[in-house]
Amino acid sequence: MASVLVVEDDQFVRSALIRHLSEASHTVRSVGTALEALREVAQVGFDVVILDLGLPDLDGAEALKMLRGVTDVPVIIATARDDEAEIIRLLNDGADDYLTKPFSVDHLSARMSAVLRRSRALGAEPPSRVIRVGGLAIDPLRRQAELDGAELDLTRREFDLLAFLAGRPGVVVARRELLAEVWQQSYGDDQTIDVHLSWLRRKLGETAAKPRYLHTLRGVGVKLEPPQ
Ligand code: CA
């Protein structure tokens, strides 16, 4: 039994996969775009990801690269393209295995078991769920954060704020959402957020006028993304 993330935009393929994997007593979550997949893996620990290459928002190779930027979870590529050169490139880029569509559920199950056996054999220790954005590396389990290899000395709130934003790279988060998620408050003072953001900025070695990672969009919210 494994927890599986299915990334597939075709509704028909998606529901068939969910049904068969659930019948095989796996826990399944599914999304239809690469960006949703990134958000999911940053928040939930999966045992394996099944990634369709033909997604509406990002090219499959690009999606894989971004996934690899945030997680070491095993990825099985599901591709309609029978293109050997591309498959080899993806395996080199961090895919663990691949299946060419259409594939049978038995075939998928066999590949999944093999990938899971391999990743479980790698060690009893839980897989690393370090979030990486540019030179930032954030380990939510150990509550440690590094910038360009140097450990950051953050307060609890600063860490929570950084980890929350880094879990959604490039996504503008509204202040209200930050209050609810980081401060667990349904309403509050915008200033609280601004003050913590400015402390966090200083520790990241940047300023509001010259942002690198933290970008404030006036009246909208805040986003964290790798420096351009
Ligand atoms: Ca597709």
PDB file of C-alpha atoms and ligand atoms in Angstrom:
ATOM      1  CA  MET A   1       0.000   0.000   0.000  1.00  0.00           C
ATOM      2  CA  ALA A   2       1.352   3.380  -0.980  1.00  0.00           C
ATOM      3  CA  SER A   3       0.260   6.976  -1.149  1.00  0.00           C
ATOM      4  CA  VAL A   4       0.168   7.956  -4.798  1.00  0.00           C
ATOM      5  CA  LEU A   5      -0.160  11.290  -6.565  1.00  0.00           C
ATOM      6  CA  VAL A   6      -1.651  10.961 -10.046  1.00  0.00           C
ATOM      7  CA  VAL A   7      -0.861  13.932 -12.301  1.00  0.00           C
ATOM      8  CA  GLU A   8      -3.100  13.542 -15.332  1.00  0.00           C
ATOM      9  CA  ASP A   9      -5.316  16.012 -17.169  1.00  0.00           C
ATOM     10  CA  ASP A  10      -7.357  13.450 -19.073  1.00  0.00           C
ATOM     11  CA  GLN A  11     -10.451  12.947 -16.946  1.00  0.00           C
ATOM     12  CA  PHE A  12     -11.097   9.486 -18.299  1.00  0.00           C
ATOM     13  CA  VAL A  13      -7.567   8.162 -17.717  1.00  0.00           C
ATOM     14  CA  ARG A  14      -7.508   9.895 -14.354  1.00  0.00           C
ATOM     15  CA  SER A  15     -10.660   8.320 -12.956  1.00  0.00           C
ATOM     16  CA  ALA A  16      -9.654   4.897 -14.268  1.00  0.00           C
ATOM     17  CA  LEU A  17      -6.277   5.198 -12.521  1.00  0.00           C
ATOM     18  CA  ILE A  18      -7.857   6.398  -9.287  1.00  0.00           C
ATOM     19  CA  ARG A  19     -10.351   3.554  -9.322  1.00  0.00           C
ATOM     20  CA  HIS A  20      -7.794   0.834 -10.002  1.00  0.00           C
ATOM     21  CA  LEU A  21      -5.195   2.155  -7.576  1.00  0.00           C
ATOM     22  CA  SER A  22      -7.805   2.523  -4.826  1.00  0.00           C
ATOM     23  CA  GLU A  23      -9.001  -1.023  -5.479  1.00  0.00           C
ATOM     24  CA  ALA A  24      -5.413  -2.127  -4.941  1.00  0.00           C
ATOM     25  CA  SER A  25      -5.726  -0.334  -1.551  1.00  0.00           C
ATOM     26  CA  HIS A  26      -3.410   2.559  -2.371  1.00  0.00           C
ATOM     27  CA  THR A  27      -4.207   6.059  -1.142  1.00  0.00           C
ATOM     28  CA  VAL A  28      -4.652   8.260  -4.197  1.00  0.00           C
ATOM     29  CA  ARG A  29      -4.732  11.990  -4.766  1.00  0.00           C
ATOM     30  CA  SER A  30      -4.956  13.454  -8.219  1.00  0.00           C
ATOM     31  CA  VAL A  31      -4.376  16.763  -9.950  1.00  0.00           C
ATOM     32  CA  GLY A  32      -4.636  17.889 -13.563  1.00  0.00           C
ATOM     33  CA  THR A  33      -1.759  20.338 -13.924  1.00  0.00           C
ATOM     34  CA  ALA A  34       1.958  20.461 -13.173  1.00  0.00           C
ATOM     35  CA  LEU A  35       1.619  23.497 -10.933  1.00  0.00           C
ATOM     36  CA  GLU A  36      -1.000  21.789  -8.794  1.00  0.00           C
ATOM     37  CA  ALA A  37       1.335  18.794  -8.589  1.00  0.00           C
ATOM     38  CA  LEU A  38       4.148  21.016  -7.333  1.00  0.00           C
ATOM     39  CA  ARG A  39       1.894  22.457  -4.687  1.00  0.00           C
ATOM     40  CA  GLU A  40       0.767  18.974  -3.597  1.00  0.00           C
ATOM     41  CA  VAL A  41       4.244  17.460  -3.279  1.00  0.00           C
ATOM     42  CA  ALA A  42       5.442  20.483  -1.325  1.00  0.00           C
ATOM     43  CA  GLN A  43       2.696  19.914   1.231  1.00  0.00           C
ATOM     44  CA  VAL A  44       2.051  16.177   1.285  1.00  0.00           C
ATOM     45  CA  GLY A  45       4.582  13.353   1.403  1.00  0.00           C
ATOM     46  CA  PHE A  46       3.842  10.814  -1.323  1.00  0.00           C
ATOM     47  CA  ASP A  47       5.480   7.437  -1.907  1.00  0.00           C
ATOM     48  CA  VAL A  48       5.255   7.752  -5.667  1.00  0.00           C
ATOM     49  CA  VAL A  49       4.123  10.223  -8.336  1.00  0.00           C
ATOM     50  CA  ILE A  50       2.667   9.128 -11.674  1.00  0.00           C
ATOM     51  CA  LEU A  51       3.304  11.988 -14.069  1.00  0.00           C
ATOM     52  CA  ASP A  52       1.586  12.370 -17.426  1.00  0.00           C
ATOM     53  CA  LEU A  53       3.878  14.126 -19.893  1.00  0.00           C
ATOM     54  CA  GLY A  54       1.153  15.899 -21.866  1.00  0.00           C
ATOM     55  CA  LEU A  55      -0.122  18.384 -19.292  1.00  0.00           C
ATOM     56  CA  PRO A  56      -1.882  21.621 -20.231  1.00  0.00           C
ATOM     57  CA  ASP A  57       0.382  24.039 -18.346  1.00  0.00           C
ATOM     58  CA  LEU A  58       3.957  22.767 -18.490  1.00  0.00           C
ATOM     59  CA  ASP A  59       5.966  20.566 -20.803  1.00  0.00           C
ATOM     60  CA  GLY A  60       6.617  17.191 -19.153  1.00  0.00           C
ATOM     61  CA  ALA A  61      10.382  17.630 -18.979  1.00  0.00           C
ATOM     62  CA  GLU A  62       9.899  21.039 -17.392  1.00  0.00           C
ATOM     63  CA  ALA A  63       7.378  19.624 -14.908  1.00  0.00           C
ATOM     64  CA  LEU A  64       9.794  16.855 -13.932  1.00  0.00           C
ATOM     65  CA  LYS A  65      12.620  19.331 -13.418  1.00  0.00           C
ATOM     66  CA  MET A  66      10.474  21.487 -11.144  1.00  0.00           C
ATOM     67  CA  LEU A  67       9.277  18.452  -9.182  1.00  0.00           C
ATOM     68  CA  ARG A  68      12.871  17.370  -8.724  1.00  0.00           C
ATOM     69  CA  GLY A  69      13.616  20.836  -7.400  1.00  0.00           C
ATOM     70  CA  VAL A  70      11.346  20.269  -4.415  1.00  0.00           C
ATOM     71  CA  THR A  71      11.233  16.523  -3.782  1.00  0.00           C
ATOM     72  CA  ASP A  72      13.081  13.211  -4.133  1.00  0.00           C
ATOM     73  CA  VAL A  73       9.839  11.226  -4.391  1.00  0.00           C
ATOM     74  CA  PRO A  74       9.966   8.443  -7.013  1.00  0.00           C
ATOM     75  CA  VAL A  75       8.382   9.573 -10.289  1.00  0.00           C
ATOM     76  CA  ILE A  76       6.962   7.250 -12.926  1.00  0.00           C
ATOM     77  CA  ILE A  77       6.451   8.974 -16.258  1.00  0.00           C
ATOM     78  CA  ALA A  78       3.328   8.055 -18.203  1.00  0.00           C
ATOM     79  CA  THR A  79       3.805   8.996 -21.802  1.00  0.00           C
ATOM     80  CA  ALA A  80       1.830   8.584 -24.977  1.00  0.00           C
ATOM     81  CA  ARG A  81       4.962   9.359 -26.940  1.00  0.00           C
ATOM     82  CA  ASP A  82       7.013   6.363 -27.832  1.00  0.00           C
ATOM     83  CA  ASP A  83      10.129   8.443 -28.211  1.00  0.00           C
ATOM     84  CA  GLU A  84      13.196   6.659 -26.978  1.00  0.00           C
ATOM     85  CA  ALA A  85      15.479   9.694 -26.975  1.00  0.00           C
ATOM     86  CA  GLU A  86      13.063  11.688 -24.831  1.00  0.00           C
ATOM     87  CA  ILE A  87      12.480   8.796 -22.422  1.00  0.00           C
ATOM     88  CA  ILE A  88      16.240   8.409 -21.922  1.00  0.00           C
ATOM     89  CA  ARG A  89      16.576  12.131 -21.312  1.00  0.00           C
ATOM     90  CA  LEU A  90      13.799  12.050 -18.699  1.00  0.00           C
ATOM     91  CA  LEU A  91      15.330   9.069 -16.929  1.00  0.00           C
ATOM     92  CA  ASN A  92      18.584  11.001 -16.805  1.00  0.00           C
ATOM     93  CA  ASP A  93      16.715  14.037 -15.509  1.00  0.00           C
ATOM     94  CA  GLY A  94      15.439  12.165 -12.470  1.00  0.00           C
ATOM     95  CA  ALA A  95      12.462  10.029 -13.544  1.00  0.00           C
ATOM     96  CA  ASP A  96      12.551   6.607 -11.881  1.00  0.00           C
ATOM     97  CA  ASP A  97      10.680   4.685 -14.544  1.00  0.00           C
ATOM     98  CA  TYR A  98       8.256   5.147 -17.394  1.00  0.00           C
ATOM     99  CA  LEU A  99       5.227   3.587 -19.005  1.00  0.00           C
ATOM    100  CA  THR A 100       4.062   4.088 -22.552  1.00  0.00           C
ATOM    101  CA  LYS A 101       0.334   4.641 -22.925  1.00  0.00           C
ATOM    102  CA  PRO A 102      -1.906   2.794 -23.209  1.00  0.00           C
ATOM    103  CA  PHE A 103      -0.734   0.625 -20.328  1.00  0.00           C
ATOM    104  CA  SER A 104      -2.533  -1.975 -18.278  1.00  0.00           C
ATOM    105  CA  VAL A 105      -3.134  -1.568 -14.576  1.00  0.00           C
ATOM    106  CA  ASP A 106      -1.136  -4.739 -13.923  1.00  0.00           C
ATOM    107  CA  HIS A 107       1.789  -3.220 -15.748  1.00  0.00           C
ATOM    108  CA  LEU A 108       1.539  -0.022 -13.721  1.00  0.00           C
ATOM    109  CA  SER A 109       1.263  -1.986 -10.458  1.00  0.00           C
ATOM    110  CA  ALA A 110       4.388  -3.969 -11.292  1.00  0.00           C
ATOM    111  CA  ARG A 111       6.370  -0.822 -12.093  1.00  0.00           C
ATOM    112  CA  MET A 112       5.106   0.871  -8.932  1.00  0.00           C
ATOM    113  CA  SER A 113       6.091  -2.072  -6.745  1.00  0.00           C
ATOM    114  CA  ALA A 114       9.570  -2.117  -8.259  1.00  0.00           C
ATOM    115  CA  VAL A 115      10.054   1.615  -7.740  1.00  0.00           C
ATOM    116  CA  LEU A 116       8.746   1.428  -4.167  1.00  0.00           C
ATOM    117  CA  ARG A 117      10.962  -1.558  -3.360  1.00  0.00           C
ATOM    118  CA  ARG A 118      13.964   0.384  -4.600  1.00  0.00           C
ATOM    119  CA  SER A 119      13.171   3.581  -2.729  1.00  0.00           C
ATOM    120  CA  ARG A 120      12.364   1.706   0.490  1.00  0.00           C
ATOM    121  CA  ALA A 121      15.570  -0.277   0.204  1.00  0.00           C
ATOM    122  CA  LEU A 122      17.503   2.973   0.141  1.00  0.00           C
ATOM    123  CA  GLY A 123      17.067   3.379   3.849  1.00  0.00           C
ATOM    124  CA  ALA A 124      14.719   3.140   6.771  1.00  0.00           C
ATOM    125  CA  GLU A 125      14.956   6.877   7.283  1.00  0.00           C
ATOM    126  CA  PRO A 126      12.008   8.861   5.944  1.00  0.00           C
ATOM    127  CA  PRO A 127      12.558  10.419   2.526  1.00  0.00           C
ATOM    128  CA  SER A 128      13.925  13.939   2.588  1.00  0.00           C
ATOM    129  CA  ARG A 129      11.194  16.489   2.079  1.00  0.00           C
ATOM    130  CA  VAL A 130      13.501  19.434   1.779  1.00  0.00           C
ATOM    131  CA  ILE A 131      11.913  22.335  -0.088  1.00  0.00           C
ATOM    132  CA  ARG A 132      14.345  23.984  -2.503  1.00  0.00           C
ATOM    133  CA  VAL A 133      13.818  27.326  -4.193  1.00  0.00           C
ATOM    134  CA  GLY A 134      16.908  28.796  -5.826  1.00  0.00           C
ATOM    135  CA  GLY A 135      19.610  28.843  -3.146  1.00  0.00           C
ATOM    136  CA  LEU A 136      17.102  28.262  -0.358  1.00  0.00           C
ATOM    137  CA  ALA A 137      16.783  24.824   1.236  1.00  0.00           C
ATOM    138  CA  ILE A 138      14.093  24.400   3.883  1.00  0.00           C
ATOM    139  CA  ASP A 139      13.667  21.230   5.912  1.00  0.00           C
ATOM    140  CA  PRO A 140      10.241  21.387   7.604  1.00  0.00           C
ATOM    141  CA  LEU A 141      10.854  18.249   9.685  1.00  0.00           C
ATOM    142  CA  ARG A 142      14.096  19.473  11.214  1.00  0.00           C
ATOM    143  CA  ARG A 143      12.944  23.088  11.078  1.00  0.00           C
ATOM    144  CA  GLN A 144      16.180  24.170   9.446  1.00  0.00           C
ATOM    145  CA  ALA A 145      16.651  26.626   6.621  1.00  0.00           C
ATOM    146  CA  GLU A 146      19.732  27.390   4.566  1.00  0.00           C
ATOM    147  CA  LEU A 147      20.545  30.069   2.054  1.00  0.00           C
ATOM    148  CA  ASP A 148      23.381  29.260  -0.359  1.00  0.00           C
ATOM    149  CA  GLY A 149      24.599  26.598   2.076  1.00  0.00           C
ATOM    150  CA  ALA A 150      24.658  28.875   5.131  1.00  0.00           C
ATOM    151  CA  GLU A 151      22.205  28.117   7.907  1.00  0.00           C
ATOM    152  CA  LEU A 152      19.637  30.843   8.617  1.00  0.00           C
ATOM    153  CA  ASP A 153      18.923  31.788  12.198  1.00  0.00           C
ATOM    154  CA  LEU A 154      15.144  32.239  12.129  1.00  0.00           C
ATOM    155  CA  THR A 155      12.515  32.639  14.793  1.00  0.00           C
ATOM    156  CA  ARG A 156       9.648  30.178  14.826  1.00  0.00           C
ATOM    157  CA  ARG A 157       7.346  32.602  13.016  1.00  0.00           C
ATOM    158  CA  GLU A 158       9.951  33.580  10.456  1.00  0.00           C
ATOM    159  CA  PHE A 159      10.574  29.916   9.730  1.00  0.00           C
ATOM    160  CA  ASP A 160       6.847  29.170   9.349  1.00  0.00           C
ATOM    161  CA  LEU A 161       6.427  32.161   7.053  1.00  0.00           C
ATOM    162  CA  LEU A 162       9.397  31.176   4.893  1.00  0.00           C
ATOM    163  CA  ALA A 163       8.385  27.509   4.719  1.00  0.00           C
ATOM    164  CA  PHE A 164       4.793  28.376   3.824  1.00  0.00           C
ATOM    165  CA  LEU A 165       5.802  30.730   0.996  1.00  0.00           C
ATOM    166  CA  ALA A 166       8.576  28.436  -0.260  1.00  0.00           C
ATOM    167  CA  GLY A 167       6.053  25.599  -0.461  1.00  0.00           C
ATOM    168  CA  ARG A 168       4.236  27.635  -3.137  1.00  0.00           C
ATOM    169  CA  PRO A 169       7.027  29.116  -5.232  1.00  0.00           C
ATOM    170  CA  GLY A 170       5.837  31.827  -7.607  1.00  0.00           C
ATOM    171  CA  VAL A 171       2.319  31.848  -6.146  1.00  0.00           C
ATOM    172  CA  VAL A 172       1.029  35.144  -4.784  1.00  0.00           C
ATOM    173  CA  VAL A 173      -0.318  34.507  -1.289  1.00  0.00           C
ATOM    174  CA  ALA A 174      -2.851  36.983   0.092  1.00  0.00           C
ATOM    175  CA  ARG A 175      -2.176  38.513   3.484  1.00  0.00           C
ATOM    176  CA  ARG A 176      -5.401  37.054   4.797  1.00  0.00           C
ATOM    177  CA  GLU A 177      -4.197  33.587   3.839  1.00  0.00           C
ATOM    178  CA  LEU A 178      -0.849  34.181   5.569  1.00  0.00           C
ATOM    179  CA  LEU A 179      -2.651  35.252   8.715  1.00  0.00           C
ATOM    180  CA  ALA A 180      -4.822  32.161   8.634  1.00  0.00           C
ATOM    181  CA  GLU A 181      -2.073  29.679   7.735  1.00  0.00           C
ATOM    182  CA  VAL A 182       0.979  31.029   9.548  1.00  0.00           C
ATOM    183  CA  TRP A 183      -0.591  32.928  12.424  1.00  0.00           C
ATOM    184  CA  GLN A 184      -3.750  30.801  12.658  1.00  0.00           C
ATOM    185  CA  GLN A 185      -5.821  33.957  12.951  1.00  0.00           C
ATOM    186  CA  SER A 186      -8.929  34.757  10.957  1.00  0.00           C
ATOM    187  CA  TYR A 187      -8.177  38.474  11.069  1.00  0.00           C
ATOM    188  CA  GLY A 188      -5.421  40.696  12.271  1.00  0.00           C
ATOM    189  CA  ASP A 189      -3.115  43.562  11.664  1.00  0.00           C
ATOM    190  CA  ASP A 190      -1.344  43.781   8.307  1.00  0.00           C
ATOM    191  CA  GLN A 191       1.529  45.339  10.176  1.00  0.00           C
ATOM    192  CA  THR A 192       2.267  42.083  11.968  1.00  0.00           C
ATOM    193  CA  ILE A 193       2.925  40.457   8.627  1.00  0.00           C
ATOM    194  CA  ASP A 194       4.928  43.409   7.322  1.00  0.00           C
ATOM    195  CA  VAL A 195       7.177  43.416  10.365  1.00  0.00           C
ATOM    196  CA  HIS A 196       7.901  39.694  10.126  1.00  0.00           C
ATOM    197  CA  LEU A 197       8.455  39.989   6.391  1.00  0.00           C
ATOM    198  CA  SER A 198      10.976  42.756   6.894  1.00  0.00           C
ATOM    199  CA  TRP A 199      12.848  40.718   9.523  1.00  0.00           C
ATOM    200  CA  LEU A 200      12.839  37.727   7.228  1.00  0.00           C
ATOM    201  CA  ARG A 201      14.048  39.908   4.339  1.00  0.00           C
ATOM    202  CA  ARG A 202      16.953  41.156   6.376  1.00  0.00           C
ATOM    203  CA  LYS A 203      17.984  37.615   7.220  1.00  0.00           C
ATOM    204  CA  LEU A 204      17.807  36.696   3.546  1.00  0.00           C
ATOM    205  CA  GLY A 205      20.071  39.666   2.839  1.00  0.00           C
ATOM    206  CA  GLU A 206      17.582  41.618   0.768  1.00  0.00           C
ATOM    207  CA  THR A 207      15.383  44.689   1.003  1.00  0.00           C
ATOM    208  CA  ALA A 208      11.859  45.542  -0.154  1.00  0.00           C
ATOM    209  CA  ALA A 209      13.370  47.973  -2.659  1.00  0.00           C
ATOM    210  CA  LYS A 210      15.763  45.331  -3.988  1.00  0.00           C
ATOM    211  CA  PRO A 211      13.940  42.029  -3.556  1.00  0.00           C
ATOM    212  CA  ARG A 212      15.522  38.726  -4.518  1.00  0.00           C
ATOM    213  CA  TYR A 213      13.264  36.001  -3.109  1.00  0.00           C
ATOM    214  CA  LEU A 214      10.457  37.869  -1.365  1.00  0.00           C
ATOM    215  CA  HIS A 215       8.226  40.013  -3.530  1.00  0.00           C
ATOM    216  CA  THR A 216       5.440  42.120  -2.092  1.00  0.00           C
ATOM    217  CA  LEU A 217       2.630  43.015  -4.464  1.00  0.00           C
ATOM    218  CA  ARG A 218       0.969  46.041  -2.991  1.00  0.00           C
ATOM    219  CA  GLY A 219      -2.646  45.373  -2.076  1.00  0.00           C
ATOM    220  CA  VAL A 220      -2.435  41.801  -3.357  1.00  0.00           C
ATOM    221  CA  GLY A 221      -0.022  39.751  -1.303  1.00  0.00           C
ATOM    222  CA  VAL A 222       3.418  38.221  -1.172  1.00  0.00           C
ATOM    223  CA  LYS A 223       5.239  35.645  -3.227  1.00  0.00           C
ATOM    224  CA  LEU A 224       8.520  33.848  -2.955  1.00  0.00           C
ATOM    225  CA  GLU A 225      10.409  32.840  -6.066  1.00  0.00           C
ATOM    226  CA  PRO A 226      13.982  32.158  -7.096  1.00  0.00           C
ATOM    227  CA  PRO A 227      15.997  35.282  -7.990  1.00  0.00           C
ATOM    228  CA  GLN A 228      15.876  36.125 -11.704  1.00  0.00           C
TER     229      GLN A 228
HETATM  230 CA    CA B   1      -2.440  14.505 -20.977  1.00  0.00          CA
END
